[in-house]
mmCIF file of C-alpha atoms and ligand atoms in Angstrom:
data_model
loop_
_atom_site.group_PDB
_atom_site.id
_atom_site.type_symbol
_atom_site.label_atom_id
_atom_site.label_comp_id
_atom_site.label_asym_id
_atom_site.label_seq_id
_atom_site.Cartn_x
_atom_site.Cartn_y
_atom_site.Cartn_z
ATOM 1 C CA MET A 154 -20.183 -6.183 -7.831
ATOM 2 C CA ASN A 155 -23.100 -4.441 -7.912
ATOM 3 C CA LYS A 156 -24.963 -6.844 -6.485
ATOM 4 C CA TYR A 157 -22.485 -7.136 -3.892
ATOM 5 C CA ILE A 158 -22.360 -3.434 -3.008
ATOM 6 C CA ALA A 159 -26.611 -3.263 -2.656
ATOM 7 C CA PRO A 160 -26.986 -3.989 0.539
ATOM 8 C CA HIS A 161 -23.886 -1.560 1.691
ATOM 9 C CA ARG A 162 -25.104 1.365 -0.418
ATOM 10 C CA GLU A 163 -26.063 3.573 2.249
ATOM 11 C CA TRP A 164 -23.250 2.862 4.584
ATOM 12 C CA ILE A 165 -20.474 3.577 1.699
ATOM 13 C CA ASP A 166 -22.541 6.383 0.215
ATOM 14 C CA GLU A 167 -22.814 7.578 4.289
ATOM 15 C CA ILE A 168 -19.037 7.050 4.919
ATOM 16 C CA SER A 169 -17.868 8.661 1.691
ATOM 17 C CA GLU A 170 -19.889 12.051 3.004
ATOM 18 C CA LYS A 171 -18.013 12.019 5.582
ATOM 19 C CA LEU A 172 -14.570 12.030 3.800
ATOM 20 C CA ASP A 173 -15.937 14.274 2.274
ATOM 21 C CA LYS A 174 -16.504 16.896 5.131
ATOM 22 C CA LYS A 175 -13.239 15.546 7.345
ATOM 23 C CA MET A 176 -10.905 16.100 4.433
ATOM 24 C CA ARG A 177 -11.990 19.297 3.158
ATOM 25 C CA TYR A 178 -10.728 20.149 6.528
ATOM 26 C CA VAL A 179 -7.440 18.275 7.248
ATOM 27 C CA ARG A 180 -6.904 19.669 3.636
ATOM 28 C CA GLU A 181 -6.064 23.063 4.378
ATOM 29 C CA ARG A 182 -4.368 22.385 7.976
ATOM 30 C CA SER A 183 -1.802 19.696 5.927
ATOM 31 C CA ALA A 184 -2.273 21.296 2.870
ATOM 32 C CA GLU A 185 1.371 21.999 2.010
ATOM 33 C CA LYS A 186 2.653 18.978 4.349
ATOM 34 C CA ILE A 187 3.677 15.301 3.567
ATOM 35 C CA PRO A 188 2.029 13.949 6.923
ATOM 36 C CA TYR A 189 2.882 10.748 7.817
ATOM 37 C CA THR A 190 0.839 10.352 11.559
ATOM 38 C CA ALA A 191 -0.524 12.883 13.322
ATOM 39 C CA VAL A 192 1.239 13.938 17.214
ATOM 40 C CA ASP A 193 -2.112 15.350 19.401
ATOM 41 C CA GLY A 194 -4.220 15.343 16.207
ATOM 42 C CA VAL A 195 -2.175 17.356 14.301
ATOM 43 C CA HIS A 196 -0.306 15.889 11.029
ATOM 44 C CA ASP A 197 3.236 16.339 11.299
ATOM 45 C CA ASP A 198 5.856 16.616 7.921
ATOM 46 C CA TRP A 199 8.319 14.749 6.313
ATOM 47 C CA ARG A 200 9.702 17.703 3.589
ATOM 48 C CA TYR A 201 12.423 17.601 5.023
ATOM 49 C CA GLU A 202 14.734 15.407 6.606
ATOM 50 C CA LYS A 203 12.348 12.944 6.080
ATOM 51 C CA ILE A 204 11.530 13.580 2.223
ATOM 52 C CA GLY A 205 11.837 10.096 -0.022
ATOM 53 C CA ARG A 206 10.948 7.946 2.497
ATOM 54 C CA TRP A 207 8.251 5.047 1.918
ATOM 55 C CA THR A 208 5.487 6.515 2.827
ATOM 56 C CA ASN A 209 5.780 10.171 0.935
ATOM 57 C CA GLY A 210 3.429 9.319 -1.528
ATOM 58 C CA PHE A 211 0.374 8.539 0.689
ATOM 59 C CA TRP A 212 -0.654 12.178 1.184
ATOM 60 C CA ALA A 213 -0.934 13.237 -2.781
ATOM 61 C CA GLY A 214 -2.758 9.244 -3.063
ATOM 62 C CA VAL A 215 -5.596 10.540 0.166
ATOM 63 C CA MET A 216 -5.585 14.310 -2.875
ATOM 64 C CA TRP A 217 -6.060 12.731 -5.760
ATOM 65 C CA LEU A 218 -8.998 10.047 -4.787
ATOM 66 C CA MET A 219 -10.793 12.046 -3.103
ATOM 67 C CA TYR A 220 -10.647 14.571 -6.679
ATOM 68 C CA MET A 221 -11.671 11.798 -8.067
ATOM 69 C CA MET A 222 -14.862 11.699 -5.724
ATOM 70 C CA THR A 223 -16.034 14.642 -5.224
ATOM 71 C CA ASN A 224 -14.419 16.570 -8.451
ATOM 72 C CA ASP A 225 -12.965 19.215 -6.276
ATOM 73 C CA GLU A 226 -10.120 21.821 -7.635
ATOM 74 C CA ARG A 227 -8.520 21.936 -4.307
ATOM 75 C CA TYR A 228 -7.622 18.078 -3.939
ATOM 76 C CA ARG A 229 -6.419 18.210 -7.246
ATOM 77 C CA GLU A 230 -3.806 21.694 -6.676
ATOM 78 C CA ILE A 231 -2.886 20.046 -3.578
ATOM 79 C CA ALA A 232 -1.363 16.190 -4.901
ATOM 80 C CA VAL A 233 -0.143 18.640 -7.816
ATOM 81 C CA TYR A 234 1.902 20.760 -5.121
ATOM 82 C CA ASP A 235 3.061 17.206 -3.375
ATOM 83 C CA GLU A 236 4.343 15.608 -7.091
ATOM 84 C CA GLU A 237 6.464 18.935 -7.123
ATOM 85 C CA ILE A 238 7.946 18.588 -3.776
ATOM 86 C CA LEU A 239 8.698 14.995 -4.236
ATOM 87 C CA ASP A 240 10.951 15.602 -6.752
ATOM 88 C CA LYS A 241 13.839 16.767 -4.092
ATOM 89 C CA ALA A 242 13.921 13.204 -3.408
ATOM 90 C CA LEU A 243 13.988 11.550 -6.702
ATOM 91 C CA TYR A 244 17.568 13.637 -7.799
ATOM 92 C CA ASP A 245 19.101 12.847 -5.214
ATOM 93 C CA SER A 246 19.474 9.712 -6.918
ATOM 94 C CA GLN A 247 21.869 7.779 -4.329
ATOM 95 C CA SER A 248 19.417 7.965 -1.336
ATOM 96 C CA LEU A 249 16.172 5.965 -3.983
ATOM 97 C CA ASN A 250 15.223 2.463 -2.682
ATOM 98 C CA HIS A 251 12.614 0.580 -4.167
ATOM 99 C CA ASP A 252 10.214 2.832 -2.494
ATOM 100 C CA VAL A 253 9.881 4.639 -5.559
ATOM 101 C CA GLY A 254 7.125 2.523 -6.507
ATOM 102 C CA PHE A 255 4.405 3.685 -3.235
ATOM 103 C CA ILE A 256 6.285 7.385 -4.132
ATOM 104 C CA TRP A 257 5.525 7.733 -7.481
ATOM 105 C CA LEU A 258 2.455 6.113 -8.878
ATOM 106 C CA LEU A 259 0.431 7.292 -5.727
ATOM 107 C CA SER A 260 1.933 10.793 -7.029
ATOM 108 C CA ALA A 261 3.096 10.922 -10.622
ATOM 109 C CA GLY A 262 1.471 8.299 -11.788
ATOM 110 C CA ALA A 263 -1.681 9.344 -10.433
ATOM 111 C CA ASN A 264 -1.287 12.337 -12.383
ATOM 112 C CA TYR A 265 -0.158 10.799 -15.493
ATOM 113 C CA ARG A 266 -3.142 8.018 -15.257
ATOM 114 C CA LEU A 267 -5.245 10.949 -15.418
ATOM 115 C CA HIS A 268 -4.147 13.538 -17.288
ATOM 116 C CA GLY A 269 -1.037 12.388 -18.768
ATOM 117 C CA GLY A 270 1.767 15.124 -19.219
ATOM 118 C CA LYS A 271 5.366 15.024 -19.570
ATOM 119 C CA LEU A 272 6.183 15.816 -16.589
ATOM 120 C CA SER A 273 4.580 13.097 -14.693
ATOM 121 C CA GLU A 274 5.750 11.209 -17.337
ATOM 122 C CA ASN A 275 9.693 11.772 -16.756
ATOM 123 C CA ARG A 276 8.746 11.355 -13.076
ATOM 124 C CA ILE A 277 7.287 7.733 -13.668
ATOM 125 C CA LEU A 278 10.689 6.873 -16.260
ATOM 126 C CA THR A 279 13.162 8.153 -13.643
ATOM 127 C CA ALA A 280 11.614 6.517 -10.879
ATOM 128 C CA ALA A 281 11.523 3.068 -12.711
ATOM 129 C CA PHE A 282 14.962 3.569 -14.562
ATOM 130 C CA SER A 283 15.857 3.701 -10.933
ATOM 131 C CA LEU A 284 13.522 0.573 -9.500
ATOM 132 C CA SER A 285 14.785 -1.532 -12.425
ATOM 133 C CA SER A 286 18.288 -0.965 -11.786
ATOM 134 C CA ARG A 287 18.205 -2.561 -8.132
ATOM 135 C CA TYR A 288 17.682 -5.605 -10.275
ATOM 136 C CA ASN A 289 20.227 -8.633 -9.229
ATOM 137 C CA ILE A 290 20.313 -10.491 -12.855
ATOM 138 C CA ASN A 291 21.678 -13.884 -11.003
ATOM 139 C CA ALA A 292 19.408 -13.835 -7.968
ATOM 140 C CA GLY A 293 16.619 -12.575 -9.643
ATOM 141 C CA TYR A 294 14.975 -9.711 -6.800
ATOM 142 C CA ILE A 295 15.135 -6.198 -6.394
ATOM 143 C CA ARG A 296 17.423 -5.025 -3.401
ATOM 144 C CA ALA A 297 15.774 -3.640 -1.121
ATOM 145 C CA TRP A 298 17.346 -0.548 1.028
ATOM 146 C CA ASN A 299 20.400 1.026 0.798
ATOM 147 C CA GLY A 300 23.280 0.318 3.250
ATOM 148 C CA ALA A 301 26.077 -2.500 2.880
ATOM 149 C CA ASP A 302 24.936 -4.687 5.362
ATOM 150 C CA ARG A 303 21.405 -4.968 3.114
ATOM 151 C CA ILE A 304 22.589 -6.043 0.077
ATOM 152 C CA GLY A 305 20.886 -9.106 -0.434
ATOM 153 C CA PHE A 306 17.709 -7.898 1.414
ATOM 154 C CA SER A 307 14.425 -8.635 -0.906
ATOM 155 C CA ILE A 308 11.043 -7.511 1.830
ATOM 156 C CA ILE A 309 7.465 -8.772 0.208
ATOM 157 C CA ASP A 310 6.474 -4.914 0.530
ATOM 158 C CA CYS A 311 8.359 -4.947 -2.938
ATOM 159 C CA MET A 312 5.210 -6.127 -4.672
ATOM 160 C CA MET A 313 2.856 -3.084 -4.253
ATOM 161 C CA ASN A 314 6.256 -1.522 -6.404
ATOM 162 C CA LEU A 315 6.334 -3.345 -8.558
ATOM 163 C CA PRO A 316 3.337 -1.602 -10.918
ATOM 164 C CA LEU A 317 5.407 1.105 -11.829
ATOM 165 C CA LEU A 318 7.448 -0.846 -13.870
ATOM 166 C CA TYR A 319 4.487 -2.966 -15.986
ATOM 167 C CA LEU A 320 3.885 0.876 -16.079
ATOM 168 C CA ALA A 321 6.956 1.889 -17.650
ATOM 169 C CA SER A 322 6.394 -0.696 -19.839
ATOM 170 C CA GLU A 323 2.813 0.340 -20.741
ATOM 171 C CA ILE A 324 4.771 4.234 -21.537
ATOM 172 C CA THR A 325 7.620 2.880 -23.543
ATOM 173 C CA GLU A 326 6.648 -0.219 -24.975
ATOM 174 C CA ASP A 327 9.592 -1.793 -23.588
ATOM 175 C CA SER A 328 8.997 -5.201 -22.304
ATOM 176 C CA ARG A 329 12.325 -4.902 -19.696
ATOM 177 C CA PHE A 330 10.878 -3.396 -17.006
ATOM 178 C CA ARG A 331 8.325 -5.518 -16.824
ATOM 179 C CA LEU A 332 9.935 -8.721 -17.531
ATOM 180 C CA ILE A 333 12.416 -7.140 -14.060
ATOM 181 C CA ALA A 334 9.030 -7.758 -12.892
ATOM 182 C CA GLU A 335 7.637 -10.776 -13.447
ATOM 183 C CA ALA A 336 11.258 -12.228 -12.321
ATOM 184 C CA HIS A 337 11.083 -10.523 -8.791
ATOM 185 C CA ALA A 338 7.531 -11.787 -8.304
ATOM 186 C CA ASP A 339 8.522 -15.211 -9.338
ATOM 187 C CA SER A 340 11.253 -14.788 -6.873
ATOM 188 C CA ALA A 341 8.743 -13.263 -3.721
ATOM 189 C CA LEU A 342 6.325 -15.974 -4.414
ATOM 190 C CA LYS A 343 9.289 -18.881 -4.387
ATOM 191 C CA ASN A 344 10.699 -17.380 -1.308
ATOM 192 C CA HIS A 345 8.748 -14.829 0.771
ATOM 193 C CA LEU A 346 5.046 -17.197 0.157
ATOM 194 C CA ARG A 347 4.948 -19.862 3.014
ATOM 195 C CA PRO A 348 3.311 -22.330 2.060
ATOM 196 C CA ASP A 349 0.816 -21.836 4.597
ATOM 197 C CA GLY A 350 0.214 -18.399 3.131
ATOM 198 C CA SER A 351 2.064 -16.478 5.757
ATOM 199 C CA VAL A 352 5.329 -14.402 4.372
ATOM 200 C CA TYR A 353 9.353 -14.116 4.890
ATOM 201 C CA HIS A 354 9.033 -9.762 5.455
ATOM 202 C CA ILE A 355 12.777 -10.359 4.628
ATOM 203 C CA ILE A 356 15.013 -12.550 2.751
ATOM 204 C CA ASN A 357 18.352 -12.469 2.410
ATOM 205 C CA TYR A 358 20.024 -13.484 -1.254
ATOM 206 C CA ASP A 359 23.584 -14.023 -1.775
ATOM 207 C CA ASP A 360 24.505 -14.220 -5.338
ATOM 208 C CA ASN A 361 23.411 -17.568 -6.151
ATOM 209 C CA GLY A 362 20.260 -17.194 -4.998
ATOM 210 C CA GLU A 363 20.780 -18.884 -1.714
ATOM 211 C CA VAL A 364 18.361 -17.376 0.602
ATOM 212 C CA THR A 365 18.740 -16.673 4.541
ATOM 213 C CA ILE A 366 16.674 -15.242 6.932
ATOM 214 C CA PRO A 367 17.760 -12.282 8.993
ATOM 215 C CA ASN A 368 17.540 -11.906 12.994
ATOM 216 C CA LYS A 369 15.931 -8.420 12.961
ATOM 217 C CA THR A 370 12.099 -7.926 10.879
ATOM 218 C CA GLN A 371 8.881 -6.966 10.606
ATOM 219 C CA GLY A 372 6.671 -8.797 13.012
ATOM 220 C CA TYR A 373 6.954 -10.825 16.025
ATOM 221 C CA ASP A 374 9.963 -12.916 15.590
ATOM 222 C CA PRO A 375 11.631 -13.280 11.771
ATOM 223 C CA LYS A 376 11.052 -17.116 11.379
ATOM 224 C CA THR A 377 8.199 -18.268 13.209
ATOM 225 C CA SER A 378 5.287 -15.752 13.564
ATOM 226 C CA SER A 379 3.164 -13.832 10.562
ATOM 227 C CA TRP A 380 3.397 -10.242 9.762
ATOM 228 C CA SER A 381 0.001 -8.909 9.034
ATOM 229 C CA ARG A 382 0.710 -6.383 6.841
ATOM 230 C CA GLY A 383 3.511 -8.315 5.294
ATOM 231 C CA THR A 384 0.183 -10.471 4.100
ATOM 232 C CA ALA A 385 -1.626 -8.116 2.630
ATOM 233 C CA TRP A 386 1.439 -6.694 0.609
ATOM 234 C CA ALA A 387 1.151 -9.738 -0.652
ATOM 235 C CA VAL A 388 -2.648 -10.420 -1.275
ATOM 236 C CA TYR A 389 -2.906 -7.359 -3.284
ATOM 237 C CA GLY A 390 0.780 -7.325 -4.154
ATOM 238 C CA PHE A 391 0.723 -10.170 -6.335
ATOM 239 C CA VAL A 392 -3.179 -9.870 -7.591
ATOM 240 C CA LEU A 393 -1.680 -7.152 -8.506
ATOM 241 C CA SER A 394 1.328 -8.477 -10.602
ATOM 242 C CA TYR A 395 -1.529 -10.702 -12.118
ATOM 243 C CA ILE A 396 -3.645 -8.165 -13.048
ATOM 244 C CA HIS A 397 -0.547 -6.731 -15.255
ATOM 245 C CA THR A 398 0.238 -9.778 -16.874
ATOM 246 C CA GLY A 399 -2.486 -12.129 -16.672
ATOM 247 C CA LYS A 400 -0.184 -14.882 -14.901
ATOM 248 C CA GLN A 401 -2.156 -17.320 -12.908
ATOM 249 C CA GLU A 402 0.574 -18.249 -10.528
ATOM 250 C CA TYR A 403 -0.200 -14.768 -9.084
ATOM 251 C CA LEU A 404 -3.569 -14.844 -9.051
ATOM 252 C CA ASP A 405 -3.243 -17.758 -7.405
ATOM 253 C CA ALA A 406 -0.645 -16.625 -4.930
ATOM 254 C CA SER A 407 -2.932 -13.716 -4.169
ATOM 255 C CA LYS A 408 -5.468 -16.171 -2.835
ATOM 256 C CA ARG A 409 -3.444 -18.281 -1.035
ATOM 257 C CA ALA A 410 -2.421 -15.219 1.203
ATOM 258 C CA ALA A 411 -6.233 -13.569 1.041
ATOM 259 C CA HIS A 412 -7.398 -17.372 2.366
ATOM 260 C CA TYR A 413 -4.211 -17.562 5.595
ATOM 261 C CA PHE A 414 -5.148 -13.734 6.085
ATOM 262 C CA MET A 415 -9.298 -14.533 6.188
ATOM 263 C CA SER A 416 -8.694 -17.351 8.387
ATOM 264 C CA ASN A 417 -6.459 -15.367 10.915
ATOM 265 C CA LEU A 418 -9.123 -12.558 11.469
ATOM 266 C CA LEU A 419 -11.033 -12.605 14.847
ATOM 267 C CA ASP A 420 -14.184 -11.401 16.253
ATOM 268 C CA ASP A 421 -13.457 -8.225 15.260
ATOM 269 C CA ALA A 422 -11.766 -8.208 11.734
ATOM 270 C CA VAL A 423 -9.119 -5.876 12.549
ATOM 271 C CA PRO A 424 -5.719 -7.558 12.337
ATOM 272 C CA LEU A 425 -3.685 -8.109 14.581
ATOM 273 C CA CYS A 426 -0.628 -6.911 14.195
ATOM 274 C CA ASP A 427 1.437 -10.169 13.986
ATOM 275 C CA PHE A 428 -0.948 -13.719 13.540
ATOM 276 C CA ARG A 429 1.517 -15.624 15.530
ATOM 277 C CA ALA A 430 2.284 -12.546 18.480
ATOM 278 C CA PRO A 431 2.039 -14.132 22.220
ATOM 279 C CA LYS A 432 -1.656 -13.678 22.940
ATOM 280 C CA MET A 433 -0.571 -10.597 25.317
ATOM 281 C CA PRO A 434 0.481 -7.307 24.811
ATOM 282 C CA VAL A 435 -2.464 -6.847 21.593
ATOM 283 C CA TYR A 436 -1.321 -5.102 19.413
ATOM 284 C CA HIS A 437 -4.385 -4.802 16.150
ATOM 285 C CA ASP A 438 -3.556 -2.855 12.974
ATOM 286 C CA THR A 439 -5.629 -0.951 10.969
ATOM 287 C CA SER A 440 -3.393 -0.125 8.170
ATOM 288 C CA ALA A 441 -2.994 -4.578 7.433
ATOM 289 C CA GLY A 442 -6.523 -4.609 8.039
ATOM 290 C CA THR A 443 -7.699 -1.665 5.256
ATOM 291 C CA CYS A 444 -4.476 -2.506 2.887
ATOM 292 C CA ALA A 445 -6.154 -5.574 2.396
ATOM 293 C CA ALA A 446 -9.362 -4.688 1.880
ATOM 294 C CA CYS A 447 -8.008 -2.915 -1.383
ATOM 295 C CA GLY A 448 -6.425 -6.541 -2.535
ATOM 296 C CA PHE A 449 -9.720 -8.987 -1.362
ATOM 297 C CA LEU A 450 -12.330 -5.947 -3.487
ATOM 298 C CA GLU A 451 -9.665 -6.347 -6.185
ATOM 299 C CA LEU A 452 -10.177 -9.981 -6.036
ATOM 300 C CA ALA A 453 -13.947 -10.002 -6.028
ATOM 301 C CA ARG A 454 -13.532 -8.025 -8.719
ATOM 302 C CA ILE A 455 -11.440 -10.387 -11.028
ATOM 303 C CA VAL A 456 -12.481 -13.900 -9.716
ATOM 304 C CA PRO A 457 -15.587 -15.752 -11.689
ATOM 305 C CA GLU A 458 -19.302 -15.084 -9.313
ATOM 306 C CA ASN A 459 -19.494 -17.797 -7.318
ATOM 307 C CA GLU A 460 -15.884 -17.507 -5.548
ATOM 308 C CA LYS A 461 -16.515 -13.583 -5.483
ATOM 309 C CA GLN A 462 -19.033 -12.965 -1.995
ATOM 310 C CA MET A 463 -16.360 -14.207 -0.007
ATOM 311 C CA TYR A 464 -13.743 -11.587 -0.600
ATOM 312 C CA PHE A 465 -16.308 -8.271 -0.629
ATOM 313 C CA ASN A 466 -17.681 -9.578 2.050
ATOM 314 C CA THR A 467 -14.254 -10.067 4.431
ATOM 315 C CA ALA A 468 -13.657 -6.575 2.704
ATOM 316 C CA ILE A 469 -16.473 -4.785 3.647
ATOM 317 C CA ARG A 470 -16.457 -7.041 7.218
ATOM 318 C CA ILE A 471 -12.619 -5.446 8.116
ATOM 319 C CA LEU A 472 -13.455 -1.991 6.923
ATOM 320 C CA LYS A 473 -16.600 -1.800 9.097
ATOM 321 C CA ALA A 474 -14.624 -3.091 11.982
ATOM 322 C CA VAL A 475 -12.329 -0.064 11.034
ATOM 323 C CA GLU A 476 -14.910 2.457 11.172
ATOM 324 C CA LYS A 477 -16.977 1.180 14.486
ATOM 325 C CA ASP A 478 -13.804 1.734 16.513
ATOM 326 C CA TYR A 479 -10.660 2.868 15.037
ATOM 327 C CA CYS A 480 -11.836 6.305 12.654
ATOM 328 C CA ILE A 481 -11.860 9.970 13.986
ATOM 329 C CA TRP A 482 -14.892 11.620 11.854
ATOM 330 C CA SER A 483 -14.357 15.017 14.120
ATOM 331 C CA ASN A 484 -11.518 17.613 13.290
ATOM 332 C CA ASP A 485 -10.358 17.137 16.760
ATOM 333 C CA SER A 486 -7.487 15.438 14.938
ATOM 334 C CA ASP A 487 -5.966 15.270 11.746
ATOM 335 C CA ALA A 488 -5.732 11.488 11.463
ATOM 336 C CA LEU A 489 -8.394 9.387 10.316
ATOM 337 C CA THR A 490 -7.665 5.693 10.871
ATOM 338 C CA LEU A 491 -5.985 4.867 14.838
ATOM 339 C CA ASN A 492 -4.393 1.724 16.304
ATOM 340 C CA GLY A 493 -1.857 1.385 13.025
ATOM 341 C CA CYS A 494 1.450 -0.778 13.906
ATOM 342 C CA GLU A 495 4.555 0.489 12.089
ATOM 343 C CA ALA A 496 6.346 -2.559 14.062
ATOM 344 C CA TYR A 497 5.386 -4.747 16.037
ATOM 345 C CA HIS A 498 8.497 -4.051 18.773
ATOM 346 C CA ASP A 499 10.232 -0.627 19.479
ATOM 347 C CA GLY A 500 7.246 1.052 20.947
ATOM 348 C CA LEU A 501 5.532 1.383 17.764
ATOM 349 C CA GLN A 502 2.450 0.267 17.718
ATOM 350 C CA ASN A 503 -1.167 2.229 18.178
ATOM 351 C CA LEU A 504 -0.385 5.278 15.668
ATOM 352 C CA PRO A 505 -2.195 7.149 13.213
ATOM 353 C CA LEU A 506 -0.592 6.415 9.976
ATOM 354 C CA ILE A 507 -1.066 7.870 7.018
ATOM 355 C CA TYR A 508 -1.189 4.548 5.146
ATOM 356 C CA GLY A 509 -3.795 3.103 7.205
ATOM 357 C CA ASP A 510 -5.953 6.474 5.841
ATOM 358 C CA TYR A 511 -4.508 6.001 2.445
ATOM 359 C CA TYR A 512 -5.436 2.383 2.083
ATOM 360 C CA PHE A 513 -9.259 3.185 3.962
ATOM 361 C CA ILE A 514 -9.963 5.699 1.621
ATOM 362 C CA GLU A 515 -9.053 3.933 -1.707
ATOM 363 C CA ALA A 516 -11.407 0.715 -0.422
ATOM 364 C CA ILE A 517 -14.457 3.276 -0.600
ATOM 365 C CA TYR A 518 -13.420 4.753 -3.739
ATOM 366 C CA LYS A 519 -13.695 1.164 -5.189
ATOM 367 C CA LEU A 520 -16.628 0.692 -3.177
ATOM 368 C CA LYS A 521 -18.098 4.336 -4.530
ATOM 369 C CA GLY A 522 -17.551 2.281 -8.803
ATOM 370 C CA GLY A 523 -13.975 4.288 -8.686
ATOM 371 C CA GLU A 524 -12.304 2.210 -11.298
ATOM 372 C CA VAL A 525 -8.651 3.987 -11.848
ATOM 373 C CA LEU A 526 -6.189 1.319 -10.528
ATOM 374 C CA LEU A 527 -3.447 3.840 -8.557
ATOM 375 C CA TRP A 528 -1.156 0.759 -8.963
HETATM 376 N N1 LIG B 90 6.824 -0.946 4.027
HETATM 377 C C1 LIG B 90 7.396 -0.530 4.776
HETATM 378 C C2 LIG B 90 6.367 -1.406 5.572
HETATM 379 O O1 LIG B 90 4.873 -1.657 6.033
HETATM 380 O O2 LIG B 90 6.366 -1.195 7.689
#
């Protein structure tokens, strides 16, 4: 990848220096928080009533990425603190849903990959036991959420939770976890990924595997439009399943979503929240862009030489566009990236989102040559 990185080296070095400068300041202001967004420039804190939500691992993930880029112990200390705080959610077993992958891969999983340790290993396995128990053996999918009205729901986001199961199989040398992940990925390929490379956010299965599309989902419209962050979950999620299993169909699925994503980027390369929403109002989603950029960089790393450039260039285009128009480098705000879109409807647009920040930093870590894959 070096020959692709070289022309951008100066920019990458400048951004990683700016990241460390900003994060040294923000980490002290948020050292004991689990942030989700920033309100009037100040990180909020989801340690209490919102503990266990899907975004709770991203702050620990930010701290681990910064630690790996700088070797500064303070980042590690904060990440470890977060991992311990998250036990409150881990042992509240009935509240857990499929997002245990997002949460514990970036906290306990990162710690385990870097330092090993029985406590982190136990957390990973406890989360993986919970995730694998959500598998519907008849219909072949992992149930997303809890609640009687959502029993058959599978969501495309789950592709990012599957690496927890691959890790559990690696740790235990027991293939059951990986087999469940593969079965879910096969169903997602068949049912979530549309022929054109866009995705359905939610699929509702019955016990025979018959599917319907619910009326209220992410994106502008459940049936006719296309949610960009969902497409990013498919780009990155399927390539991760390929990396962990070597199954060609997952690489092909990731590429299909990637090609759709690439061809829907407009001049400024920051994705819209929904690629098929009405022209107005315009809602961007920087988090879809930064997550997809991480997927594009993995694709660029693993495809043959004559395919690398287009994936690499797309990642760089997105990251530079997000940086130019939507990054705050001053210490006036704890947020790094602006204009994330939590959801197209319900007034949840134009927000800083911790996962937008996380994936931006993960992409810079990859561009700096970082080799630890936290997923
Ligand atoms: N995983 C939830 C979302 O992307 O909104």
